[in-house]
XYZ file of C-alpha atoms in Angstrom:
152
model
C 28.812 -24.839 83.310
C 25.791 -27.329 83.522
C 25.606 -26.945 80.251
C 28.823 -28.348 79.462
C 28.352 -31.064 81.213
C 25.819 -32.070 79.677
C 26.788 -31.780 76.247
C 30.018 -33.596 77.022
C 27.596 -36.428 79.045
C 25.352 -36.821 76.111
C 28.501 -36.836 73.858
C 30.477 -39.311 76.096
C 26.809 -41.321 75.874
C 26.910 -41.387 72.293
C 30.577 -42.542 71.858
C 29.914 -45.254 74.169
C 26.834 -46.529 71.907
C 28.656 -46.090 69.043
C 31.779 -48.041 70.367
C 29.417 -51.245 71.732
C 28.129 -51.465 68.091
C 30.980 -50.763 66.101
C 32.916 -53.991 68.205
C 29.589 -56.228 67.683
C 29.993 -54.826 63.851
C 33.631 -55.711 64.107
C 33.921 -51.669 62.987
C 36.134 -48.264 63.919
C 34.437 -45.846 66.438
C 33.738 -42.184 64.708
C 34.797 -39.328 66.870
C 31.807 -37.336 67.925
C 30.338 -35.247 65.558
C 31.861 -31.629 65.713
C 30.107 -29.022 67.548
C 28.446 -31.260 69.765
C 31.442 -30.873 72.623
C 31.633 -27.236 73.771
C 35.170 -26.038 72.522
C 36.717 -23.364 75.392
C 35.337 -22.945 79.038
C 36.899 -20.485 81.944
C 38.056 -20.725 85.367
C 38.143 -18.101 88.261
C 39.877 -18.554 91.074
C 38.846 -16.326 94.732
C 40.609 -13.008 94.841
C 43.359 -13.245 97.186
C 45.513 -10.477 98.453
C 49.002 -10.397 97.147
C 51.126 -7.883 98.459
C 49.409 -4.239 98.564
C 46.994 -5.587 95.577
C 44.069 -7.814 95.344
C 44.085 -9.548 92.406
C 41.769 -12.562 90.899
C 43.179 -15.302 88.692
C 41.698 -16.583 85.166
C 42.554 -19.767 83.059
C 40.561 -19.510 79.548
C 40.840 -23.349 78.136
C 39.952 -24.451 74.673
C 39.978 -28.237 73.664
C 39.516 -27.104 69.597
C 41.217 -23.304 69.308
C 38.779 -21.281 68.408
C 38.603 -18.700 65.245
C 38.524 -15.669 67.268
C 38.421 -15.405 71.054
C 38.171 -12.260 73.642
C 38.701 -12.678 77.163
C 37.102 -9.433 79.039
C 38.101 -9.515 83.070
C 37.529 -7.662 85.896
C 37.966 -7.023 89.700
C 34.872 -5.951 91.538
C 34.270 -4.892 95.003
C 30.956 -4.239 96.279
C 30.237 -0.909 97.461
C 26.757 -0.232 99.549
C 25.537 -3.192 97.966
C 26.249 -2.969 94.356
C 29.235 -4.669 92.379
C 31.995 -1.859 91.340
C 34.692 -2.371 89.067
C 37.664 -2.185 90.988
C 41.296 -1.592 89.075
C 41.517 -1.653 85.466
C 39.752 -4.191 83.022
C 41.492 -6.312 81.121
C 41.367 -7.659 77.384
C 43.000 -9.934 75.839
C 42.112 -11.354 72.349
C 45.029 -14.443 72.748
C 43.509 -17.614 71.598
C 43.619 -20.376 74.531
C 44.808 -23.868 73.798
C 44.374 -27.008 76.415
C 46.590 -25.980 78.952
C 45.425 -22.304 78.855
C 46.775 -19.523 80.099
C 46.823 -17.078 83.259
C 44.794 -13.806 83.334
C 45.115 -11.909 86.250
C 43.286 -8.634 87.559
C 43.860 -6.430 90.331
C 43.765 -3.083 92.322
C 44.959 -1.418 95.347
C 44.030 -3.586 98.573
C 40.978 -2.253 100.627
C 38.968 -3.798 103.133
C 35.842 -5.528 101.241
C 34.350 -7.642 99.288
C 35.868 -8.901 95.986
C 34.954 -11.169 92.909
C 36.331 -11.151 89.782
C 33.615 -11.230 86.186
C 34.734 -12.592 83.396
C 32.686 -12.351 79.547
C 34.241 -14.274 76.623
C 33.027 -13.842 73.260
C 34.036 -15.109 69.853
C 33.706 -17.186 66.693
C 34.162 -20.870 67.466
C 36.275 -23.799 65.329
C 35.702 -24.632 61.700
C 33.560 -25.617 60.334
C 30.845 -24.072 61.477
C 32.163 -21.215 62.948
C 29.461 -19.978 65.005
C 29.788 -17.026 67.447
C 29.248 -17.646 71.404
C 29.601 -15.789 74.344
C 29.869 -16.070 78.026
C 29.688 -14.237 80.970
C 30.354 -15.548 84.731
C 31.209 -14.586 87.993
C 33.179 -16.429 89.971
C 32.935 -17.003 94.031
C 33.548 -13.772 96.169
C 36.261 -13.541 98.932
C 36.126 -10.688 102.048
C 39.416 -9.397 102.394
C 40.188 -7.824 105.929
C 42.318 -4.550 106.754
C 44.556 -7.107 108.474
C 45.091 -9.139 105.032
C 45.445 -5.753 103.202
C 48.567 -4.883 105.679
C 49.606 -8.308 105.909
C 50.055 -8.645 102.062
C 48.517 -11.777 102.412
């Protein structure tokens, strides 16, 4: 995530140069060269408890679609320390565009503690199609026997 902001810092940076002396040069500011702006980036909400289920929420985003793109997420609840998969894994090879699109994972509602990992791997806009991938975690939430009953 640092990373893309970064590359879209020193890319905003660049635009900005370029812009100053293009008006002095009475010129048209270039886009930014492709590949310098990463293309697709992932959000992950806190698991949450909707009725009998926990379930974590996913938005995959792309600003230039991508070639190929394959959205691996899970549920995980941590069991004597280590992180378990809890609830099927899902896949889904749909190609995001800006707005995105929901992914959401889930199991049976237990007392614990949840997150939801997400790895993303694929070949990345023309020209250069190169491949990338991506793996995060997002923030953990401790759900309660009392939020598992609630439904809340």
């Amino acid at each position: 995530m640092a990373q893309q902001v970064l590359t879209r810092t020193a890319s905003l940076l660049g635009a900005c140069a370029a812009l100053v002396l293009c008006t002095a040069a009475k010129c048209e500011p270039k886009p930014p060269a492709p590949g310098l702006v990463k293309a697709c980036g992932v959000s992950i909400a806190r698991p949450e408890v909707m009725g009998k289920r926990v379930v974590g929420r996913v938005r995959p985003s792309c600003d230039q679609p991508p070639a190929s793109h394959q959205l691996r997420a899970t549920l995980e609840v941590q069991v004597g320390g280590e992180w378990m998969t809890w609830g099927r894994e899902l896949l889904t090879r749909r190609i995001p565009d800006q707005a995105g699109f929901e992914v959401i994972v889930g199991g049976e509602c237990r007392e614990g503690e949840y997150r939801v990992r997400v790895r993303v791997t694929g070949t990345g806009p023309a020209p250069k199609q190169l491949p990338f991938q991506h793996t995060e975690t997002g923030r953990s939430a401790q759900i309660t026997k009392q939020d598992c009953d609630a439904g809340r």
